[in-house]
Amino acid sequence: MVSTIDLHTHTTCSDGVYSPQQLVGLAVEAGVEVLSITDHDSVAAIREATSLCEDAGIVLVPGTELTAYHDEREVHILGYFVDIEQTWFIELLQLYQAYRISRMERMLERLAVLGVHITMEDVRQDMTGSIGRPHLARALVAKGYCSTVSHAFREYLVPGKPAYVEKYQVSLERAIEIIHQAGGIAVMAHPGISAPDELVIAAKECGLDGIEAHHCDHSATQVRHYVSLAEEHGLVTTGGSDFHGGKVRSNSRVGSAGVPTGTYEKLLEYHNGQ
Ligand code: AMP
Ligand code: ZN
Ligand code: FE
Ligand code: FE
């Protein structure tokens, strides 16, 4: 049984600060045995990471993190074991990425109205895939408009603040269906920060397979709560650090989510039984 597990990480293919190669290097240093890279709306890191993980003796679970909306609330759905060879799936993710670019242009226009001048080049920096608010937050800090990334979010980028713009509208049902059609398992990401229990239960009715019970932003009480909620509703449990590097979720380190031994085997068994 493997014991050091991290099923939620980000790279420069979305809003992480480390490249897939650097992330695998950090996983090796942390003694991670099973890793999933779950970039927002992207599986671009998986191909490169597959051979690196093979060389390092790490099991790589292909993953992604989709955004869905339910009753105007944004939730994140993790997809594990998705088939990265399916053209329709890759094209759909590319559509979401293209929408993120036009959304970013709208965010920049809104900031310009406030006298905050950031260009697309300022935002892009080293990123290669899904552009998001963390890139903008880093640019706001680099340009001296904000003192920290969390200040940038608080001041401009969270719902209700002037530069906040929603992403491509995908329903909860549709996000789960996409993951299933791509051959994957759908898991509610960090419910403790984005999904009340009623929403998790509604998602189960739409075919949700699991709950991310273990997450760096969940307290021990929340972890116990989500483990029992999962048991009650016949859902699998997963966990991960949600590591981005830098100042986004700066409390998390690769492999640090305390994911219990046996989690991977149970997930694999569930997937194989699907
Ligand atoms: P986006 O996909 O562009 O909407 O950006 C979402 C990302 O922003 C998530 O991965 C979060 O980790 C990060 N994020 C959301 N809220 C905050 C916050 N208040 N402070 C720092 N990072 C945040
Ligand atoms: Zn992120
Ligand atoms: Fe998330
Ligand atoms: Fe994430």
PDB file of C-alpha atoms and ligand atoms in Angstrom:
ATOM      1  CA  MET A   1       0.000   0.000   0.000  1.00  0.00           C
ATOM      2  CA  VAL A   2       1.262   3.450  -0.845  1.00  0.00           C
ATOM      3  CA  SER A   3       1.331   6.032   1.892  1.00  0.00           C
ATOM      4  CA  THR A   4       2.458   9.393   0.549  1.00  0.00           C
ATOM      5  CA  ILE A   5      -0.286  10.545  -1.749  1.00  0.00           C
ATOM      6  CA  ASP A   6      -1.074  13.890  -3.327  1.00  0.00           C
ATOM      7  CA  LEU A   7      -4.022  13.969  -5.690  1.00  0.00           C
ATOM      8  CA  HIS A   8      -4.330  17.731  -6.186  1.00  0.00           C
ATOM      9  CA  THR A   9      -1.521  19.877  -7.615  1.00  0.00           C
ATOM     10  CA  HIS A  10      -1.114  22.660 -10.186  1.00  0.00           C
ATOM     11  CA  THR A  11       1.661  23.537 -12.651  1.00  0.00           C
ATOM     12  CA  THR A  12       2.461  26.351 -15.094  1.00  0.00           C
ATOM     13  CA  CYS A  13      -0.050  24.677 -17.447  1.00  0.00           C
ATOM     14  CA  SER A  14      -2.606  26.489 -15.263  1.00  0.00           C
ATOM     15  CA  ASP A  15      -1.946  28.759 -12.289  1.00  0.00           C
ATOM     16  CA  GLY A  16       0.888  26.921 -10.543  1.00  0.00           C
ATOM     17  CA  VAL A  17       4.325  28.527 -10.494  1.00  0.00           C
ATOM     18  CA  TYR A  18       6.346  25.352 -11.126  1.00  0.00           C
ATOM     19  CA  SER A  19       6.647  23.553 -14.467  1.00  0.00           C
ATOM     20  CA  PRO A  20       5.532  19.908 -14.666  1.00  0.00           C
ATOM     21  CA  GLN A  21       9.192  18.882 -14.449  1.00  0.00           C
ATOM     22  CA  GLN A  22       9.810  21.030 -11.364  1.00  0.00           C
ATOM     23  CA  LEU A  23       6.626  19.753  -9.731  1.00  0.00           C
ATOM     24  CA  VAL A  24       7.670  16.130 -10.238  1.00  0.00           C
ATOM     25  CA  GLY A  25      11.060  17.088  -8.728  1.00  0.00           C
ATOM     26  CA  LEU A  26       9.286  18.461  -5.642  1.00  0.00           C
ATOM     27  CA  ALA A  27       7.172  15.297  -5.426  1.00  0.00           C
ATOM     28  CA  VAL A  28      10.339  13.171  -5.498  1.00  0.00           C
ATOM     29  CA  GLU A  29      11.898  15.287  -2.711  1.00  0.00           C
ATOM     30  CA  ALA A  30       8.725  14.933  -0.634  1.00  0.00           C
ATOM     31  CA  GLY A  31       8.693  11.138  -1.082  1.00  0.00           C
ATOM     32  CA  VAL A  32       5.348  11.190  -2.894  1.00  0.00           C
ATOM     33  CA  GLU A  33       4.403   7.759  -4.250  1.00  0.00           C
ATOM     34  CA  VAL A  34       1.138   8.644  -5.991  1.00  0.00           C
ATOM     35  CA  LEU A  35       0.694  12.032  -7.619  1.00  0.00           C
ATOM     36  CA  SER A  36      -2.091  13.644  -9.591  1.00  0.00           C
ATOM     37  CA  ILE A  37      -1.658  16.874 -11.523  1.00  0.00           C
ATOM     38  CA  THR A  38      -5.026  18.619 -11.660  1.00  0.00           C
ATOM     39  CA  ASP A  39      -4.543  21.813 -13.648  1.00  0.00           C
ATOM     40  CA  HIS A  40      -7.610  23.996 -14.146  1.00  0.00           C
ATOM     41  CA  ASP A  41      -9.199  23.181 -17.543  1.00  0.00           C
ATOM     42  CA  SER A  42      -6.007  21.497 -18.760  1.00  0.00           C
ATOM     43  CA  VAL A  43      -4.324  18.110 -19.043  1.00  0.00           C
ATOM     44  CA  ALA A  44      -1.293  19.532 -20.854  1.00  0.00           C
ATOM     45  CA  ALA A  45       1.122  18.662 -18.043  1.00  0.00           C
ATOM     46  CA  ILE A  46       0.209  14.988 -17.982  1.00  0.00           C
ATOM     47  CA  ARG A  47       2.105  13.786 -21.031  1.00  0.00           C
ATOM     48  CA  GLU A  48       5.410  15.331 -19.927  1.00  0.00           C
ATOM     49  CA  ALA A  49       4.916  14.243 -16.322  1.00  0.00           C
ATOM     50  CA  THR A  50       4.112  10.641 -17.278  1.00  0.00           C
ATOM     51  CA  SER A  51       7.649   9.740 -18.335  1.00  0.00           C
ATOM     52  CA  LEU A  52       9.216  11.793 -15.519  1.00  0.00           C
ATOM     53  CA  CYS A  53       7.063   9.981 -12.949  1.00  0.00           C
ATOM     54  CA  GLU A  54       7.834   6.615 -14.530  1.00  0.00           C
ATOM     55  CA  ASP A  55      11.564   7.327 -14.184  1.00  0.00           C
ATOM     56  CA  ALA A  56      11.067   8.423 -10.571  1.00  0.00           C
ATOM     57  CA  GLY A  57       8.909   5.419  -9.641  1.00  0.00           C
ATOM     58  CA  ILE A  58       5.884   7.614  -8.944  1.00  0.00           C
ATOM     59  CA  VAL A  59       2.367   6.556  -9.971  1.00  0.00           C
ATOM     60  CA  LEU A  60       0.784   9.430 -11.892  1.00  0.00           C
ATOM     61  CA  VAL A  61      -3.001   9.692 -11.952  1.00  0.00           C
ATOM     62  CA  PRO A  62      -4.100  11.836 -14.919  1.00  0.00           C
ATOM     63  CA  GLY A  63      -6.312  14.627 -13.648  1.00  0.00           C
ATOM     64  CA  THR A  64      -7.912  18.001 -14.182  1.00  0.00           C
ATOM     65  CA  GLU A  65     -10.007  20.498 -12.196  1.00  0.00           C
ATOM     66  CA  LEU A  66     -13.128  21.887 -13.858  1.00  0.00           C
ATOM     67  CA  THR A  67     -15.217  24.828 -12.721  1.00  0.00           C
ATOM     68  CA  ALA A  68     -18.975  24.367 -12.466  1.00  0.00           C
ATOM     69  CA  TYR A  69     -21.775  26.639 -11.347  1.00  0.00           C
ATOM     70  CA  HIS A  70     -24.787  25.615  -9.294  1.00  0.00           C
ATOM     71  CA  ASP A  71     -27.335  28.143  -8.021  1.00  0.00           C
ATOM     72  CA  GLU A  72     -24.819  30.880  -8.908  1.00  0.00           C
ATOM     73  CA  ARG A  73     -22.201  29.297  -6.688  1.00  0.00           C
ATOM     74  CA  GLU A  74     -18.838  28.286  -8.159  1.00  0.00           C
ATOM     75  CA  VAL A  75     -17.612  24.806  -7.337  1.00  0.00           C
ATOM     76  CA  HIS A  76     -14.605  22.839  -8.537  1.00  0.00           C
ATOM     77  CA  ILE A  77     -14.879  19.278  -9.779  1.00  0.00           C
ATOM     78  CA  LEU A  78     -11.769  17.134  -9.964  1.00  0.00           C
ATOM     79  CA  GLY A  79     -11.588  14.527 -12.716  1.00  0.00           C
ATOM     80  CA  TYR A  80      -9.296  11.522 -12.153  1.00  0.00           C
ATOM     81  CA  PHE A  81      -8.192   8.898 -14.695  1.00  0.00           C
ATOM     82  CA  VAL A  82      -9.454  11.054 -17.573  1.00  0.00           C
ATOM     83  CA  ASP A  83      -8.320   9.880 -21.007  1.00  0.00           C
ATOM     84  CA  ILE A  84      -5.999  12.570 -22.352  1.00  0.00           C
ATOM     85  CA  GLU A  85      -6.061  11.056 -25.863  1.00  0.00           C
ATOM     86  CA  GLN A  86      -9.716  11.936 -26.510  1.00  0.00           C
ATOM     87  CA  THR A  87      -9.821  14.739 -29.079  1.00  0.00           C
ATOM     88  CA  TRP A  88     -13.269  16.070 -28.106  1.00  0.00           C
ATOM     89  CA  PHE A  89     -12.125  16.353 -24.492  1.00  0.00           C
ATOM     90  CA  ILE A  90      -8.907  18.214 -25.353  1.00  0.00           C
ATOM     91  CA  GLU A  91     -10.867  20.528 -27.683  1.00  0.00           C
ATOM     92  CA  LEU A  92     -13.398  21.258 -24.960  1.00  0.00           C
ATOM     93  CA  LEU A  93     -10.619  22.156 -22.516  1.00  0.00           C
ATOM     94  CA  GLN A  94      -9.126  24.409 -25.213  1.00  0.00           C
ATOM     95  CA  LEU A  95     -12.485  26.158 -25.543  1.00  0.00           C
ATOM     96  CA  TYR A  96     -12.519  26.822 -21.785  1.00  0.00           C
ATOM     97  CA  GLN A  97      -8.937  28.126 -22.023  1.00  0.00           C
ATOM     98  CA  ALA A  98      -9.880  30.473 -24.881  1.00  0.00           C
ATOM     99  CA  TYR A  99     -12.792  31.786 -22.821  1.00  0.00           C
ATOM    100  CA  ARG A 100     -10.388  32.415 -19.930  1.00  0.00           C
ATOM    101  CA  ILE A 101      -8.384  34.720 -22.235  1.00  0.00           C
ATOM    102  CA  SER A 102     -11.429  36.811 -23.150  1.00  0.00           C
ATOM    103  CA  ARG A 103     -12.448  36.836 -19.490  1.00  0.00           C
ATOM    104  CA  MET A 104      -8.963  38.120 -18.587  1.00  0.00           C
ATOM    105  CA  GLU A 105      -9.314  40.891 -21.195  1.00  0.00           C
ATOM    106  CA  ARG A 106     -12.570  41.909 -19.528  1.00  0.00           C
ATOM    107  CA  MET A 107     -10.923  41.886 -16.111  1.00  0.00           C
ATOM    108  CA  LEU A 108      -8.094  44.091 -17.422  1.00  0.00           C
ATOM    109  CA  GLU A 109     -10.641  46.528 -18.921  1.00  0.00           C
ATOM    110  CA  ARG A 110     -12.426  46.762 -15.594  1.00  0.00           C
ATOM    111  CA  LEU A 111      -9.157  47.459 -13.795  1.00  0.00           C
ATOM    112  CA  ALA A 112      -8.206  50.122 -16.381  1.00  0.00           C
ATOM    113  CA  VAL A 113     -11.445  51.976 -15.577  1.00  0.00           C
ATOM    114  CA  LEU A 114     -10.194  52.130 -11.987  1.00  0.00           C
ATOM    115  CA  GLY A 115      -6.825  53.510 -13.140  1.00  0.00           C
ATOM    116  CA  VAL A 116      -5.070  50.169 -12.633  1.00  0.00           C
ATOM    117  CA  HIS A 117      -3.100  49.486 -15.800  1.00  0.00           C
ATOM    118  CA  ILE A 118      -2.022  45.897 -16.369  1.00  0.00           C
ATOM    119  CA  THR A 119      -1.388  44.430 -19.821  1.00  0.00           C
ATOM    120  CA  MET A 120      -1.887  40.882 -21.067  1.00  0.00           C
ATOM    121  CA  GLU A 121       1.922  40.579 -21.297  1.00  0.00           C
ATOM    122  CA  ASP A 122       2.209  41.523 -17.597  1.00  0.00           C
ATOM    123  CA  VAL A 123      -0.231  38.746 -16.765  1.00  0.00           C
ATOM    124  CA  ARG A 124       1.208  36.054 -19.009  1.00  0.00           C
ATOM    125  CA  GLN A 125       4.779  35.851 -17.644  1.00  0.00           C
ATOM    126  CA  ASP A 126       5.855  32.181 -17.623  1.00  0.00           C
ATOM    127  CA  MET A 127       2.436  30.650 -18.023  1.00  0.00           C
ATOM    128  CA  THR A 128       1.675  28.301 -20.874  1.00  0.00           C
ATOM    129  CA  GLY A 129      -1.943  27.185 -20.427  1.00  0.00           C
ATOM    130  CA  SER A 130      -5.111  28.159 -18.545  1.00  0.00           C
ATOM    131  CA  ILE A 131      -4.894  31.797 -17.560  1.00  0.00           C
ATOM    132  CA  GLY A 132      -6.531  32.749 -14.272  1.00  0.00           C
ATOM    133  CA  ARG A 133      -6.908  35.189 -11.427  1.00  0.00           C
ATOM    134  CA  PRO A 134      -3.674  34.109  -9.675  1.00  0.00           C
ATOM    135  CA  HIS A 135      -1.695  35.288 -12.754  1.00  0.00           C
ATOM    136  CA  LEU A 136      -3.437  38.643 -12.543  1.00  0.00           C
ATOM    137  CA  ALA A 137      -2.920  38.827  -8.776  1.00  0.00           C
ATOM    138  CA  ARG A 138       0.831  38.248  -9.267  1.00  0.00           C
ATOM    139  CA  ALA A 139       0.948  40.985 -11.934  1.00  0.00           C
ATOM    140  CA  LEU A 140      -0.862  43.402  -9.592  1.00  0.00           C
ATOM    141  CA  VAL A 141       1.839  42.735  -6.985  1.00  0.00           C
ATOM    142  CA  ALA A 142       4.710  42.946  -9.521  1.00  0.00           C
ATOM    143  CA  LYS A 143       3.402  46.298 -10.796  1.00  0.00           C
ATOM    144  CA  GLY A 144       3.143  47.652  -7.253  1.00  0.00           C
ATOM    145  CA  TYR A 145      -0.647  48.018  -7.211  1.00  0.00           C
ATOM    146  CA  CYS A 146      -1.057  45.513  -4.377  1.00  0.00           C
ATOM    147  CA  SER A 147       1.233  44.449  -1.571  1.00  0.00           C
ATOM    148  CA  THR A 148       0.370  40.738  -1.675  1.00  0.00           C
ATOM    149  CA  VAL A 149      -1.504  38.204  -3.802  1.00  0.00           C
ATOM    150  CA  SER A 150      -4.197  37.855  -1.131  1.00  0.00           C
ATOM    151  CA  HIS A 151      -4.522  41.645  -1.007  1.00  0.00           C
ATOM    152  CA  ALA A 152      -5.057  41.626  -4.796  1.00  0.00           C
ATOM    153  CA  PHE A 153      -7.807  39.009  -4.452  1.00  0.00           C
ATOM    154  CA  ARG A 154      -9.495  40.831  -1.565  1.00  0.00           C
ATOM    155  CA  GLU A 155      -9.359  44.224  -3.243  1.00  0.00           C
ATOM    156  CA  TYR A 156     -10.232  43.343  -6.843  1.00  0.00           C
ATOM    157  CA  LEU A 157     -10.662  39.689  -7.740  1.00  0.00           C
ATOM    158  CA  VAL A 158     -13.204  37.932  -5.518  1.00  0.00           C
ATOM    159  CA  PRO A 159     -16.962  37.920  -6.296  1.00  0.00           C
ATOM    160  CA  GLY A 160     -18.448  41.311  -5.520  1.00  0.00           C
ATOM    161  CA  LYS A 161     -15.185  43.154  -6.262  1.00  0.00           C
ATOM    162  CA  PRO A 162     -14.798  45.301  -9.370  1.00  0.00           C
ATOM    163  CA  ALA A 163     -12.554  43.123 -11.519  1.00  0.00           C
ATOM    164  CA  TYR A 164     -14.275  39.798 -10.808  1.00  0.00           C
ATOM    165  CA  VAL A 165     -15.656  38.112 -13.921  1.00  0.00           C
ATOM    166  CA  GLU A 166     -17.154  34.625 -13.961  1.00  0.00           C
ATOM    167  CA  LYS A 167     -15.729  31.842 -16.095  1.00  0.00           C
ATOM    168  CA  TYR A 168     -17.381  29.824 -18.853  1.00  0.00           C
ATOM    169  CA  GLN A 169     -20.747  28.650 -17.494  1.00  0.00           C
ATOM    170  CA  VAL A 170     -20.811  24.897 -17.044  1.00  0.00           C
ATOM    171  CA  SER A 171     -23.497  23.284 -14.889  1.00  0.00           C
ATOM    172  CA  LEU A 172     -22.629  20.817 -12.158  1.00  0.00           C
ATOM    173  CA  GLU A 173     -24.371  18.072 -14.105  1.00  0.00           C
ATOM    174  CA  ARG A 174     -22.454  18.876 -17.283  1.00  0.00           C
ATOM    175  CA  ALA A 175     -19.053  19.017 -15.539  1.00  0.00           C
ATOM    176  CA  ILE A 176     -19.641  15.571 -14.022  1.00  0.00           C
ATOM    177  CA  GLU A 177     -20.871  14.241 -17.363  1.00  0.00           C
ATOM    178  CA  ILE A 178     -17.779  15.563 -19.184  1.00  0.00           C
ATOM    179  CA  ILE A 179     -15.482  13.800 -16.719  1.00  0.00           C
ATOM    180  CA  HIS A 180     -17.445  10.559 -17.049  1.00  0.00           C
ATOM    181  CA  GLN A 181     -17.438  10.762 -20.848  1.00  0.00           C
ATOM    182  CA  ALA A 182     -13.664  11.229 -20.702  1.00  0.00           C
ATOM    183  CA  GLY A 183     -13.487   7.960 -18.745  1.00  0.00           C
ATOM    184  CA  GLY A 184     -12.860   9.612 -15.384  1.00  0.00           C
ATOM    185  CA  ILE A 185     -14.152   9.808 -11.833  1.00  0.00           C
ATOM    186  CA  ALA A 186     -15.722  13.081 -10.644  1.00  0.00           C
ATOM    187  CA  VAL A 187     -14.800  14.350  -7.188  1.00  0.00           C
ATOM    188  CA  MET A 188     -16.014  17.478  -5.377  1.00  0.00           C
ATOM    189  CA  ALA A 189     -12.892  19.567  -4.709  1.00  0.00           C
ATOM    190  CA  HIS A 190     -12.339  21.257  -1.310  1.00  0.00           C
ATOM    191  CA  PRO A 191     -16.005  21.263  -0.204  1.00  0.00           C
ATOM    192  CA  GLY A 192     -14.907  22.939   3.030  1.00  0.00           C
ATOM    193  CA  ILE A 193     -14.151  26.129   1.116  1.00  0.00           C
ATOM    194  CA  SER A 194     -16.663  26.004  -1.718  1.00  0.00           C
ATOM    195  CA  ALA A 195     -19.523  23.535  -1.341  1.00  0.00           C
ATOM    196  CA  PRO A 196     -22.076  23.258   1.471  1.00  0.00           C
ATOM    197  CA  ASP A 197     -23.308  19.717   2.182  1.00  0.00           C
ATOM    198  CA  GLU A 198     -26.599  20.234   0.290  1.00  0.00           C
ATOM    199  CA  LEU A 199     -24.569  21.006  -2.821  1.00  0.00           C
ATOM    200  CA  VAL A 200     -22.422  17.891  -2.365  1.00  0.00           C
ATOM    201  CA  ILE A 201     -25.618  15.836  -2.056  1.00  0.00           C
ATOM    202  CA  ALA A 202     -27.102  17.530  -5.150  1.00  0.00           C
ATOM    203  CA  ALA A 203     -23.883  16.673  -6.998  1.00  0.00           C
ATOM    204  CA  LYS A 204     -24.198  13.036  -5.885  1.00  0.00           C
ATOM    205  CA  GLU A 205     -27.612  13.022  -7.562  1.00  0.00           C
ATOM    206  CA  CYS A 206     -25.869  14.250 -10.742  1.00  0.00           C
ATOM    207  CA  GLY A 207     -23.451  11.312 -10.585  1.00  0.00           C
ATOM    208  CA  LEU A 208     -20.631  12.596  -8.358  1.00  0.00           C
ATOM    209  CA  ASP A 209     -18.260   9.791  -7.377  1.00  0.00           C
ATOM    210  CA  GLY A 210     -16.262  11.239  -4.526  1.00  0.00           C
ATOM    211  CA  ILE A 211     -15.370  13.981  -2.075  1.00  0.00           C
ATOM    212  CA  GLU A 212     -11.967  15.542  -1.537  1.00  0.00           C
ATOM    213  CA  ALA A 213     -12.061  15.054   2.228  1.00  0.00           C
ATOM    214  CA  HIS A 214      -8.363  15.740   2.828  1.00  0.00           C
ATOM    215  CA  HIS A 215      -7.217  19.192   1.740  1.00  0.00           C
ATOM    216  CA  CYS A 216      -4.747  21.692   3.156  1.00  0.00           C
ATOM    217  CA  ASP A 217      -7.534  24.175   3.912  1.00  0.00           C
ATOM    218  CA  HIS A 218      -9.713  21.645   5.768  1.00  0.00           C
ATOM    219  CA  SER A 219      -9.529  21.472   9.563  1.00  0.00           C
ATOM    220  CA  ALA A 220      -9.313  18.062  11.282  1.00  0.00           C
ATOM    221  CA  THR A 221     -13.021  18.450  12.135  1.00  0.00           C
ATOM    222  CA  GLN A 222     -13.879  19.100   8.484  1.00  0.00           C
ATOM    223  CA  VAL A 223     -11.844  16.082   7.364  1.00  0.00           C
ATOM    224  CA  ARG A 224     -13.791  13.829   9.769  1.00  0.00           C
ATOM    225  CA  HIS A 225     -17.054  15.393   8.624  1.00  0.00           C
ATOM    226  CA  TYR A 226     -16.352  14.777   4.929  1.00  0.00           C
ATOM    227  CA  VAL A 227     -15.143  11.230   5.541  1.00  0.00           C
ATOM    228  CA  SER A 228     -18.444  10.427   7.260  1.00  0.00           C
ATOM    229  CA  LEU A 229     -20.513  12.348   4.667  1.00  0.00           C
ATOM    230  CA  ALA A 230     -18.816  10.249   1.983  1.00  0.00           C
ATOM    231  CA  GLU A 231     -19.567   7.014   3.851  1.00  0.00           C
ATOM    232  CA  GLU A 232     -23.179   8.025   4.343  1.00  0.00           C
ATOM    233  CA  HIS A 233     -23.683   8.721   0.635  1.00  0.00           C
ATOM    234  CA  GLY A 234     -21.552   5.947  -0.843  1.00  0.00           C
ATOM    235  CA  LEU A 235     -18.870   8.312  -2.183  1.00  0.00           C
ATOM    236  CA  VAL A 236     -15.125   7.649  -2.349  1.00  0.00           C
ATOM    237  CA  THR A 237     -12.736  10.013  -0.566  1.00  0.00           C
ATOM    238  CA  THR A 238      -9.633  11.624  -2.028  1.00  0.00           C
ATOM    239  CA  GLY A 239      -7.178  14.262  -0.910  1.00  0.00           C
ATOM    240  CA  GLY A 240      -4.401  16.549  -1.945  1.00  0.00           C
ATOM    241  CA  SER A 241      -2.408  19.636  -1.148  1.00  0.00           C
ATOM    242  CA  ASP A 242      -3.811  21.882  -3.930  1.00  0.00           C
ATOM    243  CA  PHE A 243      -0.205  23.022  -4.252  1.00  0.00           C
ATOM    244  CA  HIS A 244       0.285  26.002  -6.566  1.00  0.00           C
ATOM    245  CA  GLY A 245       3.680  27.223  -5.338  1.00  0.00           C
ATOM    246  CA  GLY A 246       4.348  30.860  -4.546  1.00  0.00           C
ATOM    247  CA  LYS A 247       1.718  32.838  -2.718  1.00  0.00           C
ATOM    248  CA  VAL A 248      -1.459  31.015  -3.783  1.00  0.00           C
ATOM    249  CA  ARG A 249      -2.332  28.588  -0.941  1.00  0.00           C
ATOM    250  CA  SER A 250       1.096  29.279   0.507  1.00  0.00           C
ATOM    251  CA  ASN A 251       0.316  26.975   3.455  1.00  0.00           C
ATOM    252  CA  SER A 252       0.458  23.904   1.224  1.00  0.00           C
ATOM    253  CA  ARG A 253       3.438  21.761   0.239  1.00  0.00           C
ATOM    254  CA  VAL A 254       3.495  18.856  -2.194  1.00  0.00           C
ATOM    255  CA  GLY A 255       2.514  15.689  -0.328  1.00  0.00           C
ATOM    256  CA  SER A 256       1.391  17.564   2.794  1.00  0.00           C
ATOM    257  CA  ALA A 257      -2.360  16.903   2.875  1.00  0.00           C
ATOM    258  CA  GLY A 258      -2.201  13.846   5.166  1.00  0.00           C
ATOM    259  CA  VAL A 259      -3.994  11.609   2.692  1.00  0.00           C
ATOM    260  CA  PRO A 260      -4.438   8.211   4.390  1.00  0.00           C
ATOM    261  CA  THR A 261      -2.716   5.034   3.232  1.00  0.00           C
ATOM    262  CA  GLY A 262      -5.082   3.007   1.059  1.00  0.00           C
ATOM    263  CA  THR A 263      -6.791   6.023  -0.545  1.00  0.00           C
ATOM    264  CA  TYR A 264      -5.248   5.358  -3.940  1.00  0.00           C
ATOM    265  CA  GLU A 265      -6.075   1.637  -3.907  1.00  0.00           C
ATOM    266  CA  LYS A 266      -9.714   2.387  -3.034  1.00  0.00           C
ATOM    267  CA  LEU A 267      -9.936   4.984  -5.793  1.00  0.00           C
ATOM    268  CA  LEU A 268      -8.420   2.593  -8.314  1.00  0.00           C
ATOM    269  CA  GLU A 269     -10.760  -0.196  -7.236  1.00  0.00           C
ATOM    270  CA  TYR A 270     -13.730   2.167  -7.627  1.00  0.00           C
ATOM    271  CA  HIS A 271     -12.537   3.250 -11.062  1.00  0.00           C
ATOM    272  CA  ASN A 272     -11.988  -0.320 -12.215  1.00  0.00           C
ATOM    273  CA  GLY A 273     -15.447  -1.299 -10.977  1.00  0.00           C
ATOM    274  CA  GLN A 274     -17.166   1.512 -12.875  1.00  0.00           C
TER     275      GLN A 274
HETATM  276  P1  AMP B   1      -9.676  31.298 -11.585  1.00  0.00           P
HETATM  277  O1  AMP B   1      -9.634  29.890 -12.091  1.00  0.00           O
HETATM  278  O2  AMP B   1      -9.067  32.259 -12.522  1.00  0.00           O
HETATM  279  O3  AMP B   1     -11.049  31.742 -11.151  1.00  0.00           O
HETATM  280  O4  AMP B   1      -8.757  31.337 -10.280  1.00  0.00           O
HETATM  281  C1  AMP B   1      -9.008  30.428  -9.250  1.00  0.00           C
HETATM  282  C2  AMP B   1      -7.742  30.193  -8.443  1.00  0.00           C
HETATM  283  O5  AMP B   1      -7.488  31.329  -7.643  1.00  0.00           O
HETATM  284  C3  AMP B   1      -7.858  29.001  -7.494  1.00  0.00           C
HETATM  285  O6  AMP B   1      -6.961  28.007  -7.887  1.00  0.00           O
HETATM  286  C4  AMP B   1      -7.481  29.472  -6.132  1.00  0.00           C
HETATM  287  O7  AMP B   1      -6.415  28.737  -5.599  1.00  0.00           O
HETATM  288  C5  AMP B   1      -7.043  30.914  -6.340  1.00  0.00           C
HETATM  289  N1  AMP B   1      -7.732  31.739  -5.358  1.00  0.00           N
HETATM  290  C6  AMP B   1      -9.061  31.883  -5.228  1.00  0.00           C
HETATM  291  N2  AMP B   1      -9.344  32.768  -4.234  1.00  0.00           N
HETATM  292  C7  AMP B   1      -8.150  33.177  -3.719  1.00  0.00           C
HETATM  293  C8  AMP B   1      -7.757  34.072  -2.670  1.00  0.00           C
HETATM  294  N3  AMP B   1      -8.668  34.733  -1.945  1.00  0.00           N
HETATM  295  N4  AMP B   1      -6.430  34.237  -2.440  1.00  0.00           N
HETATM  296  C9  AMP B   1      -5.509  33.566  -3.175  1.00  0.00           C
HETATM  297  N5  AMP B   1      -5.818  32.713  -4.167  1.00  0.00           N
HETATM  298  C10 AMP B   1      -7.114  32.508  -4.435  1.00  0.00           C
HETATM  299 ZN    ZN B   2      -5.660  27.303  -8.965  1.00  0.00          ZN
HETATM  300 FE    FE B   3     -10.025  24.557  -6.689  1.00  0.00          FE
HETATM  301 FE    FE B   4      -6.907  23.367  -7.289  1.00  0.00          FE
END
